Amino acid sequence: MTPWFDPKLIFVGGQWRPCASGETLPVTDPSTGAEIARIAKGGAADIDAAVCAAEEALAGEWGALSAAERGRILFRLGHLVLEHGDALAEMETTDVGKPLKQAKNDVVALARYCEFYGGAADKLMGQTIPFSEGFTVYTLREPHGVTGHIIPWNYPMQIIGRSIGAALATGNACVLKPAEEACLTALAFADLAAQAGLPAGALNVVPGLGAVAGAALTSDARVRHLSFTGSVATGRRVQIAAAEHIVPVTLELGGKSPQVVFADADLDKALPFLVNAGIQNAGQTCSAGSRILVQREIHDDLAARMADAIGKLRVAPAMEDADVGPLVSARQKGIVDGFLAQAGADQVLAQAPLPDDLPEGGNYVAPTLIGNIAPDHPLAQEEIFGPVQVLIPFEDEEDAVRISNGTKYGLVASVWSADGGRQMRLAKRLQAGQVFVNNYGAAGGVELPFGGVGQSGHGREKGFEALYAFTTLKTVAAHHG
Ligand code: TXE
């Protein structure tokens, strides 16, 4: 996998250039542990240059474009993403360690975001407001200005799409700080955006360490909106930094999302969702449905079915496109191994085998089903971010709601039941930003507003909602007598 651009450079003001320090960071293939490239170690000076370039873009060609023209650029960008789909997927697979077919899904999602927000760019409208005689009052939706985007390593393409797509559609100029573990597709996206005709400075990409480049971006007073996806601890820091300059923040901080399975559920339909929601991207998914709540009378049946399915999962290097690849880094594997060490032998209900011939330097963790566990156990409370599913029995609807809502998180939830009334009751009572009925995730749907409550964060991304987040509303009251 050799990128068509030089990954050691940063992309600022429409130009590729070295970062100010000239230092680089390694890009490691999680499947083997081998270094496959190097990226720039951007710092405060590079963030400063990127913010200057973004301000110039707003004052120049980018700021003067009509909404329809911004939309056209996003459409062209979506086409280019699909044209380069194979290269992008391979890049993501070797950078993140996700099986190739999952990276291909991410390519399609990125293109869909470009299409969705390209189409929406000229459809975001204000209102006219009936007011006193002698006035005409209307609202304008205006971009914030320079927007800062800090993204994690688990779904770079999807998160770039939902965040940058909406910000560009509404006329902001973006500075993107990708995660140090996975920067390649962010750089590729910047190159494709330039090819699509995006004016210089509208999108700037500066790889670098979170505590350095990321912190510089969050503390820059010229950045008028911050969008962050990552851990609760870093999200808190981002929000504190934003408070210094009274800047709005969108935070998406992951979860411990429950899937509630009632005795009347169609288990044949549910099973693949219950398994996949926990092992997709080796469980490194913010919206992973990783807590399976199951009604007591079908607990043993469902446990046996899940144990059988999880025990048969195939783990392999990401390019072999098996069910589960490695985790992104040795650090992430250490976190997940640490969680698994908290499970007693009687709590590990099933584990997929790790083949003997897996490369030694890869970050592999066996997909695992945990059961016999109290709802307040750390394994049932904390985001593990690895291929681990936890099974918890419940007695009745009341019990299910209590356990479901009994964590600090609230990102996604699902209810599996044939009872229409129960579906509606739980959809209302489950504390989450998205609730799915008899499915999980709706295949990622770019159209569907997404975000959390509690420590899963606040603000909404995706869908039309994101366009409101990336704009500020101005009310104009004209007195004409
Ligand atoms: O996250 P961080 P990490 C969770 C998951 C995982 C844990 C740790 O549970 O095990 O977080 O992952 C940038 N100022 N999620 O350490 O630190 C960093 O460079 C500004 C859930 O990777 O939050 C990267 O770009 N930025 C999650 C981004 O923040 C800073 C996805 C995320 O890194 C910074 C990823 C700072 N001081 C992890 N420090 C989800 N919601 O999907 C770091 N960063």
Short mmCIF file of C-alpha atoms and ligand atoms in Angstrom, two decimals:
data_model
loop_
_atom_site.label_atom_id
_atom_site.label_comp_id
_atom_site.label_asym_id
_atom_site.label_seq_id
_atom_site.Cartn_x
_atom_site.Cartn_y
_atom_site.Cartn_z
CA MET A 1 0.00 0.00 0.00
CA THR A 2 1.71 3.18 -1.20
CA PRO A 3 -0.39 6.36 -1.00
CA TRP A 4 -0.44 8.50 -4.17
CA PHE A 5 0.53 11.55 -2.05
CA ASP A 6 3.44 12.08 0.34
CA PRO A 7 2.03 11.25 3.82
CA LYS A 8 4.93 13.03 5.55
CA LEU A 9 3.44 16.38 4.51
CA ILE A 10 0.62 18.43 5.97
CA PHE A 11 -2.08 20.05 3.80
CA VAL A 12 -2.47 23.77 4.48
CA GLY A 13 -3.82 26.55 2.29
CA GLY A 14 -4.22 24.17 -0.65
CA GLN A 15 -0.51 23.23 -0.55
CA TRP A 16 1.42 20.18 0.62
CA ARG A 17 4.32 21.13 2.86
CA PRO A 18 6.47 19.74 5.69
CA CYS A 19 5.43 20.57 9.23
CA ALA A 20 7.40 23.32 10.97
CA SER A 21 9.51 20.95 13.08
CA GLY A 22 10.20 18.57 10.19
CA GLU A 23 9.58 15.70 12.63
CA THR A 24 7.55 12.62 11.74
CA LEU A 25 5.59 9.84 13.46
CA PRO A 26 5.42 6.18 12.39
CA VAL A 27 2.41 4.61 10.67
CA THR A 28 2.14 1.03 11.89
CA ASP A 29 0.19 -1.80 10.29
CA PRO A 30 -1.87 -3.24 13.19
CA SER A 31 -1.97 -6.65 11.48
CA THR A 32 1.81 -7.10 11.63
CA GLY A 33 3.29 -4.33 13.77
CA ALA A 34 5.46 -3.26 10.82
CA GLU A 35 6.10 0.40 10.06
CA ILE A 36 4.57 1.12 6.65
CA ALA A 37 4.96 4.90 6.32
CA ARG A 38 5.60 8.06 8.29
CA ILE A 39 3.35 11.08 8.86
CA ALA A 40 4.11 14.63 9.92
CA LYS A 41 4.26 15.42 13.61
CA GLY A 42 2.40 18.71 13.31
CA GLY A 43 2.52 21.21 16.17
CA ALA A 44 1.22 24.58 17.29
CA ALA A 45 2.93 26.50 14.45
CA ASP A 46 1.26 24.27 11.87
CA ILE A 47 -2.16 24.67 13.50
CA ASP A 48 -1.59 28.42 13.48
CA ALA A 49 -0.77 28.32 9.74
CA ALA A 50 -3.85 26.18 9.08
CA VAL A 51 -6.16 28.56 10.96
CA CYS A 52 -4.65 31.53 9.05
CA ALA A 53 -5.26 29.70 5.77
CA ALA A 54 -8.85 28.96 6.79
CA GLU A 55 -9.46 32.62 7.65
CA GLU A 56 -8.04 33.65 4.27
CA ALA A 57 -10.31 31.16 2.52
CA LEU A 58 -13.34 32.66 4.23
CA ALA A 59 -12.30 36.16 3.24
CA GLY A 60 -11.53 35.03 -0.32
CA GLU A 61 -12.76 32.60 -2.96
CA TRP A 62 -14.35 30.05 -0.57
CA GLY A 63 -16.35 32.64 1.34
CA ALA A 64 -17.71 34.08 -1.92
CA LEU A 65 -19.08 30.79 -3.32
CA SER A 66 -22.82 30.26 -3.46
CA ALA A 67 -24.41 27.37 -1.55
CA ALA A 68 -25.13 25.63 -4.86
CA GLU A 69 -21.46 25.85 -5.85
CA ARG A 70 -20.37 24.42 -2.51
CA GLY A 71 -22.80 21.58 -3.09
CA ARG A 72 -21.41 20.91 -6.57
CA ILE A 73 -17.87 20.61 -5.16
CA LEU A 74 -19.08 18.10 -2.57
CA PHE A 75 -20.77 16.06 -5.31
CA ARG A 76 -17.55 16.00 -7.32
CA LEU A 77 -15.67 15.01 -4.18
CA GLY A 78 -18.10 12.14 -3.56
CA HIS A 79 -17.48 10.85 -7.10
CA LEU A 80 -13.71 11.06 -6.62
CA VAL A 81 -13.99 9.14 -3.34
CA LEU A 82 -15.78 6.31 -5.16
CA GLU A 83 -13.30 6.40 -8.06
CA HIS A 84 -10.46 6.01 -5.57
CA GLY A 85 -12.45 3.57 -3.45
CA ASP A 86 -10.12 0.58 -3.73
CA ALA A 87 -7.04 2.60 -2.81
CA LEU A 88 -8.84 4.32 0.09
CA ALA A 89 -10.14 1.02 1.44
CA GLU A 90 -6.73 -0.61 1.29
CA MET A 91 -5.18 2.43 2.97
CA GLU A 92 -7.70 2.30 5.82
CA THR A 93 -7.31 -1.45 6.20
CA THR A 94 -3.53 -1.27 6.57
CA ASP A 95 -3.70 1.83 8.79
CA VAL A 96 -6.56 0.87 11.14
CA GLY A 97 -6.55 -2.94 10.84
CA LYS A 98 -10.19 -3.28 9.85
CA PRO A 99 -11.17 -6.09 7.46
CA LEU A 100 -11.26 -4.90 3.86
CA LYS A 101 -15.01 -5.21 3.37
CA GLN A 102 -15.58 -2.95 6.38
CA ALA A 103 -13.19 -0.37 4.96
CA LYS A 104 -15.09 -0.57 1.66
CA ASN A 105 -18.30 0.21 3.56
CA ASP A 106 -16.57 3.25 5.03
CA VAL A 107 -15.65 4.44 1.53
CA VAL A 108 -19.29 4.22 0.45
CA ALA A 109 -20.38 6.05 3.61
CA LEU A 110 -17.85 8.84 2.97
CA ALA A 111 -19.14 9.24 -0.58
CA ARG A 112 -22.74 9.24 0.73
CA TYR A 113 -21.93 12.03 3.19
CA CYS A 114 -20.50 14.09 0.32
CA GLU A 115 -23.67 13.46 -1.71
CA PHE A 116 -26.05 14.06 1.18
CA TYR A 117 -24.44 17.30 2.30
CA GLY A 118 -23.76 18.34 -1.31
CA GLY A 119 -27.48 18.03 -1.95
CA ALA A 120 -28.41 19.77 1.29
CA ALA A 121 -26.05 22.74 0.87
CA ASP A 122 -28.61 24.93 -0.93
CA LYS A 123 -31.64 23.67 1.00
CA LEU A 124 -30.90 25.11 4.41
CA MET A 125 -33.31 27.99 4.78
CA GLY A 126 -34.22 30.64 7.27
CA GLN A 127 -37.72 31.75 8.22
CA THR A 128 -39.86 34.81 7.91
CA ILE A 129 -41.45 35.63 11.23
CA PRO A 130 -44.81 37.38 11.59
CA PHE A 131 -44.15 40.43 13.79
CA SER A 132 -45.49 43.90 14.51
CA GLU A 133 -46.90 46.04 11.75
CA GLY A 134 -44.10 48.03 10.10
CA PHE A 135 -41.47 45.27 10.46
CA THR A 136 -40.22 42.52 8.22
CA VAL A 137 -38.38 39.88 10.23
CA TYR A 138 -36.42 36.94 8.89
CA THR A 139 -33.60 34.62 9.93
CA LEU A 140 -30.31 33.83 8.20
CA ARG A 141 -28.27 30.67 8.77
CA GLU A 142 -24.62 31.64 8.62
CA PRO A 143 -21.41 29.59 8.98
CA HIS A 144 -19.49 29.85 12.27
CA GLY A 145 -16.27 30.67 10.39
CA VAL A 146 -13.21 28.53 11.11
CA THR A 147 -14.22 25.13 12.50
CA GLY A 148 -11.90 22.67 14.28
CA HIS A 149 -12.38 18.93 13.83
CA ILE A 150 -10.62 16.38 16.03
CA ILE A 151 -11.34 12.82 15.02
CA PRO A 152 -10.37 9.37 16.33
CA TRP A 153 -8.79 6.41 14.57
CA ASN A 154 -11.66 3.90 14.51
CA TYR A 155 -13.70 5.24 11.55
CA PRO A 156 -11.63 8.05 10.02
CA MET A 157 -13.49 8.15 6.70
CA GLN A 158 -16.97 8.03 8.21
CA ILE A 159 -16.23 10.68 10.80
CA ILE A 160 -14.55 12.94 8.25
CA GLY A 161 -17.64 12.59 6.09
CA ARG A 162 -20.15 13.47 8.77
CA SER A 163 -18.12 16.31 10.25
CA ILE A 164 -16.27 17.94 7.35
CA GLY A 165 -19.13 17.27 4.90
CA ALA A 166 -21.64 19.21 6.99
CA ALA A 167 -19.16 21.98 7.84
CA LEU A 168 -18.19 22.60 4.20
CA ALA A 169 -21.79 22.42 2.97
CA THR A 170 -22.65 25.30 5.30
CA GLY A 171 -19.65 27.40 4.25
CA ASN A 172 -17.24 26.97 7.15
CA ALA A 173 -13.48 26.62 6.63
CA CYS A 174 -12.11 23.53 8.38
CA VAL A 175 -8.96 22.57 10.22
CA LEU A 176 -8.84 18.79 10.68
CA LYS A 177 -6.58 17.09 13.23
CA PRO A 178 -6.82 13.34 12.59
CA ALA A 179 -5.75 10.77 15.20
CA GLU A 180 -2.04 9.98 15.24
CA GLU A 181 -2.86 6.26 14.84
CA ALA A 182 -4.70 6.73 11.52
CA CYS A 183 -4.13 9.77 9.33
CA LEU A 184 -3.76 8.41 5.82
CA THR A 185 -7.33 8.64 4.55
CA ALA A 186 -7.69 12.16 6.03
CA LEU A 187 -4.71 13.26 3.92
CA ALA A 188 -6.08 11.42 0.89
CA PHE A 189 -9.43 13.16 1.37
CA ALA A 190 -7.72 16.58 1.39
CA ASP A 191 -5.99 15.73 -1.88
CA LEU A 192 -9.27 14.58 -3.48
CA ALA A 193 -11.01 17.74 -2.22
CA ALA A 194 -8.42 19.86 -4.02
CA GLN A 195 -8.95 17.77 -7.17
CA ALA A 196 -12.70 18.38 -6.81
CA GLY A 197 -12.05 22.13 -6.96
CA LEU A 198 -12.32 23.00 -3.26
CA PRO A 199 -10.70 26.45 -2.93
CA ALA A 200 -7.40 26.67 -1.05
CA GLY A 201 -7.76 26.90 2.73
CA ALA A 202 -11.34 25.60 2.93
CA LEU A 203 -9.97 22.29 4.27
CA ASN A 204 -6.63 22.00 6.05
CA VAL A 205 -5.27 18.76 7.51
CA VAL A 206 -2.59 18.70 10.21
CA PRO A 207 -1.61 15.31 11.68
CA GLY A 208 0.12 15.39 15.06
CA LEU A 209 -0.15 14.35 18.69
CA GLY A 210 -3.41 15.07 20.47
CA ALA A 211 -1.79 16.76 23.43
CA VAL A 212 0.16 19.08 21.09
CA ALA A 213 -1.57 19.68 17.74
CA GLY A 214 -5.03 18.82 19.09
CA ALA A 215 -4.62 21.03 22.13
CA ALA A 216 -3.35 23.91 19.96
CA LEU A 217 -6.49 23.67 17.84
CA THR A 218 -8.87 23.64 20.81
CA SER A 219 -7.19 26.63 22.44
CA ASP A 220 -7.10 28.87 19.35
CA ALA A 221 -9.55 31.74 19.82
CA ARG A 222 -10.06 32.10 16.07
CA VAL A 223 -11.67 28.65 15.87
CA ARG A 224 -15.41 29.31 16.32
CA HIS A 225 -16.75 25.76 16.54
CA LEU A 226 -15.18 22.50 17.71
CA SER A 227 -16.31 19.06 16.81
CA PHE A 228 -14.74 16.16 18.67
CA THR A 229 -15.15 12.39 18.62
CA GLY A 230 -13.12 10.33 21.07
CA SER A 231 -12.82 9.44 24.74
CA VAL A 232 -14.73 11.01 27.62
CA ALA A 233 -11.48 12.19 29.24
CA THR A 234 -10.26 14.05 26.14
CA GLY A 235 -13.77 15.31 25.36
CA ARG A 236 -13.84 16.94 28.77
CA ARG A 237 -10.53 18.69 28.00
CA VAL A 238 -11.87 19.88 24.65
CA GLN A 239 -15.00 21.30 26.28
CA ILE A 240 -12.94 23.09 28.94
CA ALA A 241 -10.67 24.59 26.26
CA ALA A 242 -13.71 25.68 24.25
CA ALA A 243 -15.19 27.35 27.32
CA GLU A 244 -12.18 29.70 27.48
CA HIS A 245 -13.36 31.33 24.26
CA ILE A 246 -17.10 30.58 24.63
CA VAL A 247 -17.07 28.34 21.58
CA PRO A 248 -19.79 25.75 20.84
CA VAL A 249 -18.69 22.12 20.91
CA THR A 250 -20.13 18.92 19.53
CA LEU A 251 -18.90 15.93 21.54
CA GLU A 252 -19.39 12.28 20.58
CA LEU A 253 -17.79 10.22 23.33
CA GLY A 254 -18.78 6.61 22.76
CA GLY A 255 -20.97 4.41 24.94
CA LYS A 256 -22.01 1.09 26.37
CA SER A 257 -25.11 0.69 24.26
CA PRO A 258 -27.76 -1.85 25.31
CA GLN A 259 -29.61 -4.23 23.01
CA VAL A 260 -32.72 -5.40 24.86
CA VAL A 261 -33.98 -8.79 23.75
CA PHE A 262 -37.45 -9.86 24.95
CA ALA A 263 -38.70 -13.44 25.02
CA ASP A 264 -41.01 -12.75 22.06
CA ALA A 265 -38.17 -11.50 19.81
CA ASP A 266 -37.34 -13.16 16.50
CA LEU A 267 -33.98 -14.61 17.58
CA ASP A 268 -33.06 -15.83 14.10
CA LYS A 269 -33.30 -12.25 12.86
CA ALA A 270 -31.65 -10.75 15.94
CA LEU A 271 -28.66 -13.06 16.27
CA PRO A 272 -26.44 -11.67 13.47
CA PHE A 273 -27.07 -8.13 14.74
CA LEU A 274 -26.31 -9.09 18.35
CA VAL A 275 -23.02 -10.63 17.28
CA ASN A 276 -21.97 -8.10 14.63
CA ALA A 277 -22.73 -5.04 16.74
CA GLY A 278 -20.03 -6.21 19.13
CA ILE A 279 -17.35 -7.37 16.70
CA GLN A 280 -17.60 -4.93 13.79
CA ASN A 281 -14.22 -3.17 13.52
CA ALA A 282 -13.07 -5.53 16.30
CA GLY A 283 -15.51 -3.82 18.66
CA GLN A 284 -13.83 -0.43 18.26
CA THR A 285 -17.10 1.30 17.45
CA CYS A 286 -18.58 4.15 19.47
CA SER A 287 -22.09 2.88 18.81
CA ALA A 288 -21.25 -0.81 19.43
CA GLY A 289 -24.31 -2.56 20.85
CA SER A 290 -22.08 -4.23 23.39
CA ARG A 291 -24.49 -4.91 26.28
CA ILE A 292 -26.99 -7.64 25.46
CA LEU A 293 -29.88 -7.58 27.92
CA VAL A 294 -31.89 -10.77 27.59
CA GLN A 295 -35.18 -11.74 29.24
CA ARG A 296 -34.55 -14.52 31.77
CA GLU A 297 -36.70 -17.23 30.12
CA ILE A 298 -34.68 -17.15 26.87
CA HIS A 299 -31.29 -16.41 28.46
CA ASP A 300 -29.86 -19.92 28.12
CA ASP A 301 -31.11 -20.32 24.55
CA LEU A 302 -29.65 -16.98 23.44
CA ALA A 303 -26.40 -17.55 25.36
CA ALA A 304 -25.94 -20.89 23.57
CA ARG A 305 -26.66 -19.34 20.15
CA MET A 306 -24.29 -16.42 20.75
CA ALA A 307 -21.57 -18.68 22.15
CA ASP A 308 -21.82 -20.86 19.05
CA ALA A 309 -21.65 -17.85 16.65
CA ILE A 310 -18.80 -16.12 18.50
CA GLY A 311 -16.83 -19.35 18.85
CA LYS A 312 -16.91 -19.75 15.05
CA LEU A 313 -15.66 -16.24 14.18
CA ARG A 314 -12.50 -16.13 12.08
CA VAL A 315 -9.71 -13.79 13.16
CA ALA A 316 -7.05 -12.91 10.57
CA PRO A 317 -4.83 -10.06 9.30
CA ALA A 318 -7.07 -7.29 8.00
CA MET A 319 -6.24 -7.73 4.32
CA GLU A 320 -7.46 -11.36 4.53
CA ASP A 321 -10.91 -9.91 5.13
CA ALA A 322 -12.04 -12.31 7.86
CA ASP A 323 -14.71 -11.54 10.48
CA VAL A 324 -12.35 -9.81 12.89
CA GLY A 325 -8.96 -8.15 12.38
CA PRO A 326 -6.47 -6.81 14.93
CA LEU A 327 -7.05 -3.84 17.24
CA VAL A 328 -5.60 -0.55 16.08
CA SER A 329 -2.59 -0.44 18.40
CA ALA A 330 -0.68 -2.31 21.07
CA ARG A 331 -1.99 0.33 23.50
CA GLN A 332 -5.62 -0.44 22.62
CA LYS A 333 -4.93 -4.18 22.90
CA GLY A 334 -3.49 -3.51 26.37
CA ILE A 335 -6.69 -1.70 27.39
CA VAL A 336 -8.91 -4.55 26.17
CA ASP A 337 -6.69 -7.28 27.68
CA GLY A 338 -6.91 -5.37 30.96
CA PHE A 339 -10.72 -5.53 30.85
CA LEU A 340 -10.71 -9.25 29.97
CA ALA A 341 -8.45 -9.96 32.93
CA GLN A 342 -11.34 -8.83 35.15
CA ALA A 343 -13.54 -11.72 33.97
CA GLY A 344 -13.58 -14.88 36.05
CA ALA A 345 -13.29 -18.28 34.30
CA ASP A 346 -17.03 -18.93 34.85
CA GLN A 347 -17.85 -15.61 33.16
CA VAL A 348 -16.17 -16.35 29.82
CA LEU A 349 -18.97 -18.14 27.97
CA ALA A 350 -17.17 -18.40 24.62
CA GLN A 351 -14.05 -17.28 22.78
CA ALA A 352 -13.11 -17.55 19.13
CA PRO A 353 -9.78 -19.28 18.59
CA LEU A 354 -6.74 -17.20 17.59
CA PRO A 355 -4.98 -19.08 14.75
CA ASP A 356 -1.36 -20.10 15.44
CA ASP A 357 -0.08 -18.42 12.29
CA LEU A 358 -1.18 -14.85 13.15
CA PRO A 359 1.75 -12.43 12.71
CA GLU A 360 3.53 -12.00 16.02
CA GLY A 361 3.56 -8.20 16.02
CA GLY A 362 -0.21 -7.90 15.37
CA ASN A 363 -2.65 -6.63 18.00
CA TYR A 364 -5.06 -9.57 18.07
CA VAL A 365 -7.67 -10.19 20.75
CA ALA A 366 -9.99 -13.23 20.69
CA PRO A 367 -13.68 -12.28 20.28
CA THR A 368 -15.25 -13.09 23.63
CA LEU A 369 -18.71 -13.55 25.13
CA ILE A 370 -19.00 -12.67 28.81
CA GLY A 371 -21.95 -13.69 31.01
CA ASN A 372 -22.93 -14.38 34.65
CA ILE A 373 -22.15 -10.80 35.42
CA ALA A 374 -23.87 -8.16 37.58
CA PRO A 375 -25.08 -5.04 35.77
CA ASP A 376 -22.80 -2.84 37.88
CA HIS A 377 -19.61 -4.83 37.12
CA PRO A 378 -17.00 -2.74 35.22
CA LEU A 379 -17.29 -5.11 32.24
CA ALA A 380 -21.00 -4.23 32.08
CA GLN A 381 -20.45 -0.51 32.70
CA GLU A 382 -17.31 0.60 30.85
CA GLU A 383 -16.66 0.99 27.14
CA ILE A 384 -14.25 -1.87 26.41
CA PHE A 385 -13.64 -0.93 22.75
CA GLY A 386 -12.67 -4.46 21.77
CA PRO A 387 -14.48 -7.57 20.42
CA VAL A 388 -16.25 -8.36 23.67
CA GLN A 389 -19.99 -8.90 24.15
CA VAL A 390 -21.60 -8.93 27.58
CA LEU A 391 -24.83 -10.81 28.34
CA ILE A 392 -27.06 -9.66 31.23
CA PRO A 393 -30.43 -11.25 32.16
CA PHE A 394 -33.50 -9.19 33.09
CA GLU A 395 -36.92 -10.12 34.46
CA ASP A 396 -39.46 -7.76 32.90
CA GLU A 397 -39.86 -4.45 31.07
CA GLU A 398 -39.26 -2.35 34.19
CA ASP A 399 -36.09 -4.26 34.99
CA ALA A 400 -34.89 -3.93 31.37
CA VAL A 401 -35.31 -0.16 31.40
CA ARG A 402 -33.57 0.18 34.77
CA ILE A 403 -30.53 -1.85 33.68
CA SER A 404 -30.38 -0.24 30.22
CA ASN A 405 -30.34 3.26 31.66
CA GLY A 406 -27.97 2.31 34.46
CA THR A 407 -24.67 3.48 32.98
CA LYS A 408 -23.10 6.92 32.58
CA TYR A 409 -23.53 6.63 28.80
CA GLY A 410 -26.46 7.03 26.41
CA LEU A 411 -25.50 6.82 22.76
CA VAL A 412 -27.57 4.08 21.10
CA ALA A 413 -30.04 1.41 22.23
CA SER A 414 -32.16 -1.24 20.57
CA VAL A 415 -35.26 -3.18 21.47
CA TRP A 416 -35.98 -6.61 20.05
CA SER A 417 -39.63 -7.61 20.54
CA ALA A 418 -42.74 -8.52 18.55
CA ASP A 419 -44.96 -6.39 20.82
CA GLY A 420 -45.70 -3.04 19.16
CA GLY A 421 -46.75 -1.33 22.37
CA ARG A 422 -43.58 -2.42 24.14
CA GLN A 423 -41.45 -1.22 21.20
CA MET A 424 -42.97 2.26 21.51
CA ARG A 425 -42.73 2.36 25.31
CA LEU A 426 -39.08 1.41 25.31
CA ALA A 427 -38.24 3.77 22.45
CA LYS A 428 -39.46 6.55 24.74
CA ARG A 429 -37.91 5.32 27.97
CA LEU A 430 -34.43 4.25 26.86
CA GLN A 431 -31.95 7.07 27.42
CA ALA A 432 -30.04 7.28 24.15
CA GLY A 433 -29.59 9.51 21.13
CA GLN A 434 -30.77 6.76 18.78
CA VAL A 435 -33.11 3.83 19.47
CA PHE A 436 -33.49 1.02 16.97
CA VAL A 437 -36.49 -1.32 16.91
CA ASN A 438 -35.87 -4.86 15.65
CA ASN A 439 -32.58 -3.85 14.01
CA TYR A 440 -29.33 -2.30 15.05
CA GLY A 441 -27.63 0.67 13.43
CA ALA A 442 -29.79 0.85 10.27
CA ALA A 443 -26.61 0.21 8.26
CA GLY A 444 -25.10 3.46 9.46
CA GLY A 445 -27.70 5.69 7.69
CA VAL A 446 -25.97 9.03 6.99
CA GLU A 447 -29.44 10.65 7.05
CA LEU A 448 -30.07 9.77 10.70
CA PRO A 449 -29.19 12.33 13.40
CA PHE A 450 -26.62 10.85 15.76
CA GLY A 451 -25.18 11.80 19.14
CA GLY A 452 -25.56 11.03 22.79
CA VAL A 453 -26.91 11.96 26.18
CA GLY A 454 -25.06 11.74 29.49
CA GLN A 455 -21.34 11.10 29.09
CA SER A 456 -21.83 9.96 25.51
CA GLY A 457 -21.69 13.67 24.72
CA HIS A 458 -23.95 16.33 23.31
CA GLY A 459 -24.87 17.89 20.01
CA ARG A 460 -26.02 16.00 16.94
CA GLU A 461 -24.09 14.98 13.86
CA LYS A 462 -25.31 13.32 10.66
CA GLY A 463 -28.56 14.03 8.86
CA PHE A 464 -29.97 17.51 8.45
CA GLU A 465 -29.45 18.24 12.17
CA ALA A 466 -25.70 18.66 11.62
CA LEU A 467 -26.35 21.61 9.32
CA TYR A 468 -27.94 23.47 12.21
CA ALA A 469 -24.96 22.66 14.43
CA PHE A 470 -22.52 24.06 11.87
CA THR A 471 -24.42 27.32 11.45
CA THR A 472 -25.38 30.19 13.68
CA LEU A 473 -28.78 31.83 13.39
CA LYS A 474 -29.10 35.56 12.78
CA THR A 475 -32.45 37.33 13.15
CA VAL A 476 -32.95 40.41 10.97
CA ALA A 477 -35.71 42.82 11.99
CA ALA A 478 -36.20 45.58 9.41
CA HIS A 479 -38.42 48.51 10.35
CA HIS A 480 -39.94 50.14 7.33
CA GLY A 481 -43.02 51.77 8.81
O1 TXE B 1 -8.87 8.57 22.60
P1 TXE B 1 -8.63 10.16 22.60
P2 TXE B 1 -7.83 7.37 22.50
C1 TXE B 1 -12.49 5.68 23.53
C2 TXE B 1 -12.26 4.19 23.60
C3 TXE B 1 -10.78 4.09 23.68
C4 TXE B 1 -10.41 5.33 24.48
C5 TXE B 1 -9.00 5.85 24.30
O2 TXE B 1 -12.87 3.68 24.75
O3 TXE B 1 -10.36 2.92 24.32
O4 TXE B 1 -11.32 6.30 24.05
O5 TXE B 1 -8.75 6.14 22.91
C6 TXE B 1 -7.03 13.68 20.13
N1 TXE B 1 -6.55 17.95 22.99
N2 TXE B 1 -12.70 6.14 22.17
O6 TXE B 1 -6.75 7.55 23.51
O7 TXE B 1 -7.49 10.54 23.43
C7 TXE B 1 -6.27 12.49 19.59
O8 TXE B 1 -5.08 12.91 18.95
C8 TXE B 1 -7.12 17.78 21.79
C9 TXE B 1 -14.07 6.26 21.75
O9 TXE B 1 -7.40 7.20 21.09
O10 TXE B 1 -9.93 10.76 22.96
C10 TXE B 1 -7.30 11.91 18.64
O11 TXE B 1 -7.29 12.66 17.43
N3 TXE B 1 -7.17 16.59 21.16
C11 TXE B 1 -14.20 6.96 20.48
C12 TXE B 1 -8.63 12.16 19.38
O12 TXE B 1 -8.35 13.18 20.32
C13 TXE B 1 -6.63 15.52 21.77
C14 TXE B 1 -13.15 6.83 19.46
C15 TXE B 1 -9.18 10.94 20.12
O13 TXE B 1 -8.25 10.51 21.08
C16 TXE B 1 -6.03 15.63 23.04
C17 TXE B 1 -11.83 6.71 20.02
C18 TXE B 1 -6.00 16.91 23.65
N4 TXE B 1 -5.46 17.11 24.87
C19 TXE B 1 -11.65 6.34 21.32
N5 TXE B 1 -5.61 14.40 23.41
C20 TXE B 1 -15.57 7.14 19.89
N6 TXE B 1 -16.38 8.01 20.49
O14 TXE B 1 -15.88 6.56 18.88
C21 TXE B 1 -5.92 13.55 22.41
N7 TXE B 1 -6.54 14.22 21.40
#
